[in-house]
């Protein structure tokens, strides 16, 4: 996205979301690597907040696809960076591997969008937002249920066959093998649906169909942060670990 086409509110939300992600990983590191009790980690509301901001980040990434000239290239690069993280984390934090994290998700989602752009252009934006919004909630318990299922409790439930989960290799889709539960895990089902909904919403943003206040930048720090989320995501965890190592080594 060129600077002349920056959308203030999207940059600000993305900046706030990445800051929340940094805070989450800081608390995660305290809890799991330094045995510091962080009770909030076990509260249901904290998990909801974490998924909400991750969802906002994914949604906005979908919006941005409407401004990019080469989503196939962007997707390939993003997935490659995700694989770099997988390799590095497997060496330094083998107890908490990242096999299909948010960068893997975004990379594959961008590639899918690039290959299916004609479909995204054909479906009316409002219909696409509603359809994929519904699918997100309908598919949400594929990776999170025990066992996983499609549907809504109290309305209808379609249990997923256990063999899909036993296959192991299907963890990118949400049929997670045991090792996919650790660390950063954002499978295509249901999270691609949020990305796709963002792609449809991006039509309104691109075509200047939203209110004027949507395009204005109000909090410059958040907007600037939102423009460099990929680098912040790549660098924040090593920096957090380095800082905590210094702090806890000084105490010993």
Short mmCIF file of N, CA, C and O in Angstrom, two decimals, residues 172-233:
data_model
loop_
_atom_site.label_atom_id
_atom_site.label_comp_id
_atom_site.label_asym_id
_atom_site.label_seq_id
_atom_site.Cartn_x
_atom_site.Cartn_y
_atom_site.Cartn_z
N UNK A 172 -2.54 -27.80 9.26
CA UNK A 172 -2.75 -26.44 8.71
C UNK A 172 -4.21 -26.10 8.49
O UNK A 172 -4.59 -24.93 8.49
N UNK A 173 -5.05 -27.12 8.32
CA UNK A 173 -6.48 -26.89 8.11
C UNK A 173 -7.24 -26.73 9.42
O UNK A 173 -8.39 -26.26 9.41
N UNK A 174 -6.64 -27.11 10.52
CA UNK A 174 -7.33 -27.02 11.81
C UNK A 174 -7.53 -28.36 12.47
O UNK A 174 -7.95 -28.43 13.62
N UNK A 175 -7.22 -29.43 11.73
CA UNK A 175 -7.32 -30.77 12.31
C UNK A 175 -5.97 -31.05 12.96
O UNK A 175 -5.11 -31.72 12.40
N UNK A 176 -5.80 -30.46 14.15
CA UNK A 176 -4.47 -30.38 14.74
C UNK A 176 -3.98 -31.69 15.31
O UNK A 176 -4.69 -32.37 16.04
N UNK A 177 -2.75 -32.00 14.98
CA UNK A 177 -2.06 -33.11 15.64
C UNK A 177 -1.60 -32.59 17.00
O UNK A 177 -1.60 -31.39 17.24
N UNK A 178 -1.20 -33.47 17.92
CA UNK A 178 -0.85 -33.02 19.27
C UNK A 178 0.20 -31.91 19.32
O UNK A 178 0.08 -30.97 20.10
N UNK A 179 1.21 -31.96 18.44
CA UNK A 179 2.26 -30.96 18.54
C UNK A 179 1.82 -29.60 18.01
O UNK A 179 2.47 -28.58 18.25
N UNK A 180 0.70 -29.54 17.28
CA UNK A 180 0.23 -28.26 16.74
C UNK A 180 -0.45 -27.40 17.81
O UNK A 180 -0.77 -26.25 17.56
N UNK A 181 -0.66 -27.95 18.99
CA UNK A 181 -1.33 -27.20 20.05
C UNK A 181 -0.40 -26.21 20.74
O UNK A 181 -0.86 -25.36 21.49
N UNK A 182 0.89 -26.36 20.52
CA UNK A 182 1.84 -25.52 21.25
C UNK A 182 2.11 -24.22 20.51
O UNK A 182 2.13 -24.17 19.28
N UNK A 183 2.33 -23.17 21.29
CA UNK A 183 2.74 -21.90 20.71
C UNK A 183 1.67 -21.26 19.86
O UNK A 183 0.48 -21.35 20.11
N UNK A 184 2.12 -20.61 18.83
CA UNK A 184 1.31 -19.80 17.93
C UNK A 184 0.63 -20.72 16.91
O UNK A 184 1.29 -21.28 16.05
N UNK A 185 -0.70 -20.87 17.00
CA UNK A 185 -1.42 -21.79 16.10
C UNK A 185 -2.66 -21.11 15.55
O UNK A 185 -3.62 -20.85 16.28
N UNK A 186 -2.64 -20.80 14.24
CA UNK A 186 -3.76 -20.17 13.57
C UNK A 186 -4.07 -20.92 12.28
O UNK A 186 -3.61 -20.54 11.20
N UNK A 187 -4.83 -22.01 12.37
CA UNK A 187 -5.12 -22.82 11.18
C UNK A 187 -6.06 -22.11 10.22
O UNK A 187 -6.76 -21.17 10.57
N UNK A 188 -6.07 -22.59 8.99
CA UNK A 188 -6.92 -22.00 7.95
C UNK A 188 -8.40 -22.06 8.31
O UNK A 188 -9.16 -21.15 7.98
N UNK A 189 -8.80 -23.14 8.97
CA UNK A 189 -10.17 -23.24 9.46
C UNK A 189 -10.14 -23.02 10.98
O UNK A 189 -9.54 -23.83 11.69
N UNK A 190 -10.66 -21.93 11.47
CA UNK A 190 -11.58 -21.01 10.79
C UNK A 190 -10.96 -19.69 10.33
O UNK A 190 -11.64 -18.86 9.75
N UNK A 191 -9.65 -19.46 10.57
CA UNK A 191 -9.10 -18.11 10.49
C UNK A 191 -9.05 -17.54 9.08
O UNK A 191 -9.06 -16.32 8.89
N UNK A 192 -8.99 -18.40 8.06
CA UNK A 192 -9.02 -17.86 6.69
C UNK A 192 -10.32 -17.13 6.43
O UNK A 192 -10.37 -16.18 5.62
N UNK A 193 -11.38 -17.53 7.11
CA UNK A 193 -12.68 -16.87 6.92
C UNK A 193 -12.62 -15.41 7.34
O UNK A 193 -13.23 -14.54 6.70
N UNK A 194 -11.88 -15.10 8.41
CA UNK A 194 -11.71 -13.71 8.83
C UNK A 194 -10.90 -12.94 7.79
O UNK A 194 -11.21 -11.79 7.45
N UNK A 195 -9.87 -13.57 7.27
CA UNK A 195 -9.05 -12.95 6.22
C UNK A 195 -9.91 -12.67 4.99
O UNK A 195 -9.84 -11.58 4.41
N UNK A 196 -10.72 -13.64 4.58
CA UNK A 196 -11.57 -13.48 3.40
C UNK A 196 -12.59 -12.37 3.60
O UNK A 196 -12.84 -11.57 2.69
N UNK A 197 -13.19 -12.32 4.80
CA UNK A 197 -14.13 -11.23 5.10
C UNK A 197 -13.43 -9.88 4.97
O UNK A 197 -14.00 -8.90 4.46
N UNK A 198 -12.17 -9.81 5.41
CA UNK A 198 -11.40 -8.59 5.27
C UNK A 198 -11.16 -8.23 3.82
O UNK A 198 -11.18 -7.05 3.44
N UNK A 199 -10.94 -9.24 2.97
CA UNK A 199 -10.76 -8.99 1.54
C UNK A 199 -11.99 -8.31 0.94
O UNK A 199 -11.87 -7.41 0.10
N UNK A 200 -13.17 -8.75 1.35
CA UNK A 200 -14.40 -8.15 0.83
C UNK A 200 -14.61 -6.75 1.41
O UNK A 200 -15.03 -5.83 0.70
N UNK A 201 -14.30 -6.57 2.68
CA UNK A 201 -14.42 -5.25 3.28
C UNK A 201 -13.44 -4.27 2.63
O UNK A 201 -13.72 -3.06 2.52
N UNK A 202 -12.31 -4.79 2.19
CA UNK A 202 -11.31 -3.96 1.55
C UNK A 202 -11.79 -3.27 0.30
O UNK A 202 -11.23 -2.24 -0.10
N UNK A 203 -12.83 -3.81 -0.33
CA UNK A 203 -13.40 -3.15 -1.51
C UNK A 203 -13.94 -1.78 -1.14
O UNK A 203 -13.72 -0.78 -1.84
N UNK A 204 -14.65 -1.70 -0.02
CA UNK A 204 -15.20 -0.43 0.43
C UNK A 204 -14.07 0.55 0.78
O UNK A 204 -14.14 1.74 0.46
N UNK A 205 -13.03 0.03 1.44
CA UNK A 205 -11.90 0.89 1.82
C UNK A 205 -11.19 1.41 0.58
O UNK A 205 -10.84 2.60 0.50
N UNK A 206 -10.96 0.54 -0.38
CA UNK A 206 -10.25 0.93 -1.60
C UNK A 206 -11.02 1.94 -2.42
O UNK A 206 -10.44 2.86 -3.02
N UNK A 207 -12.34 1.79 -2.44
CA UNK A 207 -13.18 2.64 -3.28
C UNK A 207 -13.65 3.91 -2.57
O UNK A 207 -14.57 4.59 -3.06
N UNK A 208 -13.05 4.23 -1.43
CA UNK A 208 -13.40 5.43 -0.67
C UNK A 208 -14.89 5.49 -0.34
O UNK A 208 -15.50 6.56 -0.33
N UNK A 209 -15.46 4.32 -0.05
CA UNK A 209 -16.89 4.24 0.24
C UNK A 209 -17.20 4.33 1.72
O UNK A 209 -18.37 4.26 2.11
N UNK A 210 -16.17 4.49 2.54
CA UNK A 210 -16.36 4.56 3.98
C UNK A 210 -16.34 6.02 4.44
O UNK A 210 -15.88 6.90 3.71
N UNK A 211 -16.84 6.30 5.65
CA UNK A 211 -16.85 7.69 6.15
C UNK A 211 -15.44 8.30 6.18
O UNK A 211 -14.45 7.58 6.31
N UNK A 212 -15.38 9.61 6.09
CA UNK A 212 -14.09 10.28 6.02
C UNK A 212 -13.21 10.00 7.23
O UNK A 212 -11.98 9.88 7.12
N UNK A 213 -13.82 9.90 8.43
CA UNK A 213 -13.03 9.69 9.64
C UNK A 213 -12.28 8.37 9.60
O UNK A 213 -11.28 8.18 10.28
N UNK A 214 -12.75 7.44 8.77
CA UNK A 214 -12.10 6.14 8.66
C UNK A 214 -10.70 6.26 8.07
O UNK A 214 -9.81 5.48 8.38
N UNK A 215 -10.50 7.27 7.22
CA UNK A 215 -9.24 7.41 6.50
C UNK A 215 -8.23 8.29 7.21
O UNK A 215 -7.06 8.32 6.84
N UNK A 216 -8.67 9.02 8.22
CA UNK A 216 -7.79 9.96 8.90
C UNK A 216 -6.93 9.27 9.97
O UNK A 216 -7.37 8.31 10.60
N UNK A 217 -5.72 9.78 10.13
CA UNK A 217 -4.83 9.30 11.18
C UNK A 217 -4.94 10.21 12.40
O UNK A 217 -4.77 11.42 12.27
N UNK A 218 -5.22 9.62 13.54
CA UNK A 218 -5.39 10.40 14.77
C UNK A 218 -4.26 10.13 15.77
O UNK A 218 -3.81 11.03 16.45
N UNK A 219 -3.86 8.87 15.89
CA UNK A 219 -2.80 8.50 16.82
C UNK A 219 -1.59 8.07 15.98
O UNK A 219 -1.52 6.92 15.53
N UNK A 220 -0.68 8.98 15.76
CA UNK A 220 0.42 8.74 14.82
C UNK A 220 1.33 7.60 15.26
O UNK A 220 1.86 6.85 14.44
N UNK A 221 1.51 7.45 16.57
CA UNK A 221 2.36 6.35 17.06
C UNK A 221 1.77 5.00 16.66
O UNK A 221 2.48 4.11 16.17
N UNK A 222 0.46 4.82 16.87
CA UNK A 222 -0.18 3.56 16.51
C UNK A 222 -0.14 3.35 15.01
O UNK A 222 0.08 2.22 14.53
N UNK A 223 -0.39 4.42 14.25
CA UNK A 223 -0.38 4.30 12.79
C UNK A 223 1.01 3.90 12.28
O UNK A 223 1.14 3.03 11.40
N UNK A 224 2.05 4.52 12.85
CA UNK A 224 3.42 4.19 12.45
C UNK A 224 3.75 2.75 12.81
O UNK A 224 4.38 2.01 12.04
N UNK A 225 3.31 2.33 13.99
CA UNK A 225 3.53 0.94 14.42
C UNK A 225 2.82 -0.02 13.48
O UNK A 225 3.37 -1.07 13.12
N UNK A 226 1.61 0.33 13.05
CA UNK A 226 0.84 -0.53 12.16
C UNK A 226 1.45 -0.71 10.79
O UNK A 226 1.13 -1.67 10.08
N UNK A 227 2.37 0.18 10.41
CA UNK A 227 3.01 0.07 9.10
C UNK A 227 4.19 -0.88 9.10
O UNK A 227 4.70 -1.24 8.04
N UNK A 228 4.64 -1.26 10.29
CA UNK A 228 5.83 -2.12 10.38
C UNK A 228 5.55 -3.38 11.21
O UNK A 228 6.43 -3.89 11.89
N UNK A 229 4.33 -3.86 11.11
CA UNK A 229 3.95 -5.01 11.94
C UNK A 229 4.76 -6.26 11.63
O UNK A 229 5.06 -7.04 12.53
N UNK A 230 5.10 -6.46 10.37
CA UNK A 230 5.83 -7.68 10.01
C UNK A 230 7.19 -7.72 10.71
O UNK A 230 7.62 -8.76 11.23
N UNK A 231 7.88 -6.57 10.76
CA UNK A 231 9.19 -6.53 11.41
C UNK A 231 9.05 -6.62 12.92
O UNK A 231 9.89 -7.26 13.59
N UNK A 232 8.04 -5.99 13.45
CA UNK A 232 7.80 -6.10 14.90
C UNK A 232 7.51 -7.54 15.28
O UNK A 232 8.03 -8.05 16.28
N UNK A 233 6.71 -8.22 14.47
CA UNK A 233 6.38 -9.61 14.75
C UNK A 233 7.64 -10.49 14.71
O UNK A 233 7.83 -11.36 15.56
#
